[in-house]
Amino acid sequence: MKSLEMKKDEKGSQASVKCQNEDVSVYSHCAYCKFCEGVIVNKRKVKAPQKSKMDGIQKGLTPDEELMAAHMMFMTLIRDGTAIVCADENDEGFTSLYSY
């Protein structure tokens, strides 16, 4: 696992990380990437809530609305966090969480 430090603007409305040598939006890339394992908030790793909800949806145990709520929680974690925990050890870059 690696930690990707977030760069935020003054307002906090944009956050980016360095992924495959380019800056990508945390909100539009990391939130939907299968390699995103969580966010570091106050020196503690918080697991990405959408990962566990996605597992439940694939098994038919979780309603779609819970996945949407999990994504909203992830956006809140990004706002409060300082880094993304990434499992992309082979430097593959963004890979959709929803690909099968």
JSON list of C-alpha atoms in Angstrom, two decimals:
[
{"chain": "A", "resi": 1, "resn": "MET", "atom": "CA", "xyz": [0.00, 0.00, 0.00]},
{"chain": "A", "resi": 2, "resn": "LYS", "atom": "CA", "xyz": [1.11, 3.49, -0.68]},
{"chain": "A", "resi": 3, "resn": "SER", "atom": "CA", "xyz": [-0.06, 6.85, 0.55]},
{"chain": "A", "resi": 4, "resn": "LEU", "atom": "CA", "xyz": [-0.79, 9.58, -1.99]},
{"chain": "A", "resi": 5, "resn": "GLU", "atom": "CA", "xyz": [-0.75, 13.07, -0.49]},
{"chain": "A", "resi": 6, "resn": "MET", "atom": "CA", "xyz": [-3.71, 15.22, -1.49]},
{"chain": "A", "resi": 7, "resn": "LYS", "atom": "CA", "xyz": [-3.27, 18.70, -2.87]},
{"chain": "A", "resi": 8, "resn": "LYS", "atom": "CA", "xyz": [-6.27, 20.93, -2.16]},
{"chain": "A", "resi": 9, "resn": "ASP", "atom": "CA", "xyz": [-7.23, 24.41, -3.28]},
{"chain": "A", "resi": 10, "resn": "GLU", "atom": "CA", "xyz": [-7.91, 27.19, -0.77]},
{"chain": "A", "resi": 11, "resn": "LYS", "atom": "CA", "xyz": [-11.66, 26.56, -0.69]},
{"chain": "A", "resi": 12, "resn": "GLY", "atom": "CA", "xyz": [-11.25, 22.81, -0.37]},
{"chain": "A", "resi": 13, "resn": "SER", "atom": "CA", "xyz": [-13.55, 22.19, -3.32]},
{"chain": "A", "resi": 14, "resn": "GLN", "atom": "CA", "xyz": [-10.84, 20.52, -5.40]},
{"chain": "A", "resi": 15, "resn": "ALA", "atom": "CA", "xyz": [-8.48, 17.78, -4.29]},
{"chain": "A", "resi": 16, "resn": "SER", "atom": "CA", "xyz": [-5.97, 15.94, -6.43]},
{"chain": "A", "resi": 17, "resn": "VAL", "atom": "CA", "xyz": [-3.28, 13.28, -6.12]},
{"chain": "A", "resi": 18, "resn": "LYS", "atom": "CA", "xyz": [-0.39, 12.20, -8.33]},
{"chain": "A", "resi": 19, "resn": "CYS", "atom": "CA", "xyz": [-1.42, 9.02, -10.20]},
{"chain": "A", "resi": 20, "resn": "GLN", "atom": "CA", "xyz": [0.82, 7.67, -12.94]},
{"chain": "A", "resi": 21, "resn": "ASN", "atom": "CA", "xyz": [2.78, 10.93, -12.99]},
{"chain": "A", "resi": 22, "resn": "GLU", "atom": "CA", "xyz": [-0.23, 13.18, -13.55]},
{"chain": "A", "resi": 23, "resn": "ASP", "atom": "CA", "xyz": [-2.56, 15.03, -11.21]},
{"chain": "A", "resi": 24, "resn": "VAL", "atom": "CA", "xyz": [-6.03, 13.47, -11.06]},
{"chain": "A", "resi": 25, "resn": "SER", "atom": "CA", "xyz": [-9.11, 14.50, -9.14]},
{"chain": "A", "resi": 26, "resn": "VAL", "atom": "CA", "xyz": [-9.71, 12.52, -5.99]},
{"chain": "A", "resi": 27, "resn": "TYR", "atom": "CA", "xyz": [-13.45, 13.14, -6.30]},
{"chain": "A", "resi": 28, "resn": "SER", "atom": "CA", "xyz": [-13.78, 11.75, -9.83]},
{"chain": "A", "resi": 29, "resn": "HIS", "atom": "CA", "xyz": [-10.97, 9.17, -9.94]},
{"chain": "A", "resi": 30, "resn": "CYS", "atom": "CA", "xyz": [-10.08, 7.75, -6.53]},
{"chain": "A", "resi": 31, "resn": "ALA", "atom": "CA", "xyz": [-13.71, 7.56, -5.40]},
{"chain": "A", "resi": 32, "resn": "TYR", "atom": "CA", "xyz": [-14.44, 5.14, -8.26]},
{"chain": "A", "resi": 33, "resn": "CYS", "atom": "CA", "xyz": [-11.12, 3.27, -8.45]},
{"chain": "A", "resi": 34, "resn": "LYS", "atom": "CA", "xyz": [-10.70, -0.34, -7.31]},
{"chain": "A", "resi": 35, "resn": "PHE", "atom": "CA", "xyz": [-7.26, 0.47, -5.89]},
{"chain": "A", "resi": 36, "resn": "CYS", "atom": "CA", "xyz": [-8.52, 3.11, -3.45]},
{"chain": "A", "resi": 37, "resn": "GLU", "atom": "CA", "xyz": [-8.46, 1.55, 0.01]},
{"chain": "A", "resi": 38, "resn": "GLY", "atom": "CA", "xyz": [-9.30, 4.60, 2.09]},
{"chain": "A", "resi": 39, "resn": "VAL", "atom": "CA", "xyz": [-8.39, 8.05, 3.31]},
{"chain": "A", "resi": 40, "resn": "ILE", "atom": "CA", "xyz": [-5.94, 9.17, 5.97]},
{"chain": "A", "resi": 41, "resn": "VAL", "atom": "CA", "xyz": [-7.77, 11.46, 8.39]},
{"chain": "A", "resi": 42, "resn": "ASN", "atom": "CA", "xyz": [-5.89, 12.77, 11.43]},
{"chain": "A", "resi": 43, "resn": "LYS", "atom": "CA", "xyz": [-3.08, 10.20, 11.06]},
{"chain": "A", "resi": 44, "resn": "ARG", "atom": "CA", "xyz": [-5.54, 7.32, 10.95]},
{"chain": "A", "resi": 45, "resn": "LYS", "atom": "CA", "xyz": [-6.62, 5.23, 7.98]},
{"chain": "A", "resi": 46, "resn": "VAL", "atom": "CA", "xyz": [-10.36, 5.16, 7.35]},
{"chain": "A", "resi": 47, "resn": "LYS", "atom": "CA", "xyz": [-11.44, 2.40, 4.98]},
{"chain": "A", "resi": 48, "resn": "ALA", "atom": "CA", "xyz": [-13.26, 3.47, 1.82]},
{"chain": "A", "resi": 49, "resn": "PRO", "atom": "CA", "xyz": [-16.94, 2.86, 2.61]},
{"chain": "A", "resi": 50, "resn": "GLN", "atom": "CA", "xyz": [-17.88, 2.22, -1.02]},
{"chain": "A", "resi": 51, "resn": "LYS", "atom": "CA", "xyz": [-15.64, -0.88, -1.16]},
{"chain": "A", "resi": 52, "resn": "SER", "atom": "CA", "xyz": [-17.62, -2.82, 1.43]},
{"chain": "A", "resi": 53, "resn": "LYS", "atom": "CA", "xyz": [-20.95, -1.66, -0.03]},
{"chain": "A", "resi": 54, "resn": "MET", "atom": "CA", "xyz": [-19.86, -2.74, -3.51]},
{"chain": "A", "resi": 55, "resn": "ASP", "atom": "CA", "xyz": [-19.11, -6.22, -2.18]},
{"chain": "A", "resi": 56, "resn": "GLY", "atom": "CA", "xyz": [-22.62, -6.34, -0.70]},
{"chain": "A", "resi": 57, "resn": "ILE", "atom": "CA", "xyz": [-24.24, -5.24, -3.96]},
{"chain": "A", "resi": 58, "resn": "GLN", "atom": "CA", "xyz": [-22.40, -7.93, -5.92]},
{"chain": "A", "resi": 59, "resn": "LYS", "atom": "CA", "xyz": [-23.73, -10.52, -3.48]},
{"chain": "A", "resi": 60, "resn": "GLY", "atom": "CA", "xyz": [-27.23, -9.05, -3.62]},
{"chain": "A", "resi": 61, "resn": "LEU", "atom": "CA", "xyz": [-27.20, -8.02, 0.04]},
{"chain": "A", "resi": 62, "resn": "THR", "atom": "CA", "xyz": [-26.99, -4.23, -0.23]},
{"chain": "A", "resi": 63, "resn": "PRO", "atom": "CA", "xyz": [-29.50, -1.88, -1.87]},
{"chain": "A", "resi": 64, "resn": "ASP", "atom": "CA", "xyz": [-28.16, 0.64, -4.41]},
{"chain": "A", "resi": 65, "resn": "GLU", "atom": "CA", "xyz": [-29.07, 3.54, -2.12]},
{"chain": "A", "resi": 66, "resn": "GLU", "atom": "CA", "xyz": [-26.49, 2.39, 0.42]},
{"chain": "A", "resi": 67, "resn": "LEU", "atom": "CA", "xyz": [-23.76, 2.61, -2.23]},
{"chain": "A", "resi": 68, "resn": "MET", "atom": "CA", "xyz": [-24.77, 6.21, -2.94]},
{"chain": "A", "resi": 69, "resn": "ALA", "atom": "CA", "xyz": [-24.66, 7.00, 0.79]},
{"chain": "A", "resi": 70, "resn": "ALA", "atom": "CA", "xyz": [-21.22, 5.36, 1.02]},
{"chain": "A", "resi": 71, "resn": "HIS", "atom": "CA", "xyz": [-19.93, 7.58, -1.80]},
{"chain": "A", "resi": 72, "resn": "MET", "atom": "CA", "xyz": [-21.24, 10.65, 0.00]},
{"chain": "A", "resi": 73, "resn": "MET", "atom": "CA", "xyz": [-19.41, 9.54, 3.15]},
{"chain": "A", "resi": 74, "resn": "PHE", "atom": "CA", "xyz": [-16.23, 9.07, 1.09]},
{"chain": "A", "resi": 75, "resn": "MET", "atom": "CA", "xyz": [-16.55, 12.64, -0.20]},
{"chain": "A", "resi": 76, "resn": "THR", "atom": "CA", "xyz": [-16.73, 13.84, 3.42]},
{"chain": "A", "resi": 77, "resn": "LEU", "atom": "CA", "xyz": [-13.61, 11.83, 4.26]},
{"chain": "A", "resi": 78, "resn": "ILE", "atom": "CA", "xyz": [-11.80, 13.47, 1.35]},
{"chain": "A", "resi": 79, "resn": "ARG", "atom": "CA", "xyz": [-12.76, 16.91, 2.66]},
{"chain": "A", "resi": 80, "resn": "ASP", "atom": "CA", "xyz": [-11.28, 16.08, 6.08]},
{"chain": "A", "resi": 81, "resn": "GLY", "atom": "CA", "xyz": [-8.39, 13.88, 4.92]},
{"chain": "A", "resi": 82, "resn": "THR", "atom": "CA", "xyz": [-4.79, 14.53, 3.97]},
{"chain": "A", "resi": 83, "resn": "ALA", "atom": "CA", "xyz": [-3.92, 11.48, 1.84]},
{"chain": "A", "resi": 84, "resn": "ILE", "atom": "CA", "xyz": [-5.38, 8.57, -0.12]},
{"chain": "A", "resi": 85, "resn": "VAL", "atom": "CA", "xyz": [-4.39, 4.99, 0.69]},
{"chain": "A", "resi": 86, "resn": "CYS", "atom": "CA", "xyz": [-3.75, 3.28, -2.65]},
{"chain": "A", "resi": 87, "resn": "ALA", "atom": "CA", "xyz": [-3.20, -0.42, -3.35]},
{"chain": "A", "resi": 88, "resn": "ASP", "atom": "CA", "xyz": [-1.85, 0.14, -6.88]},
{"chain": "A", "resi": 89, "resn": "GLU", "atom": "CA", "xyz": [1.60, -1.35, -6.39]},
{"chain": "A", "resi": 90, "resn": "ASN", "atom": "CA", "xyz": [2.10, -2.10, -10.12]},
{"chain": "A", "resi": 91, "resn": "ASP", "atom": "CA", "xyz": [1.34, 1.50, -11.16]},
{"chain": "A", "resi": 92, "resn": "GLU", "atom": "CA", "xyz": [-1.62, 0.51, -13.35]},
{"chain": "A", "resi": 93, "resn": "GLY", "atom": "CA", "xyz": [-3.47, 3.75, -12.69]},
{"chain": "A", "resi": 94, "resn": "PHE", "atom": "CA", "xyz": [-7.20, 4.27, -12.52]},
{"chain": "A", "resi": 95, "resn": "THR", "atom": "CA", "xyz": [-9.23, 1.06, -12.85]},
{"chain": "A", "resi": 96, "resn": "SER", "atom": "CA", "xyz": [-12.97, 1.27, -12.37]},
{"chain": "A", "resi": 97, "resn": "LEU", "atom": "CA", "xyz": [-14.41, -0.19, -9.20]},
{"chain": "A", "resi": 98, "resn": "TYR", "atom": "CA", "xyz": [-17.42, -1.27, -11.26]},
{"chain": "A", "resi": 99, "resn": "SER", "atom": "CA", "xyz": [-15.60, -3.39, -13.87]},
{"chain": "A", "resi": 100, "resn": "TYR", "atom": "CA", "xyz": [-16.15, -7.10, -13.59]}
]
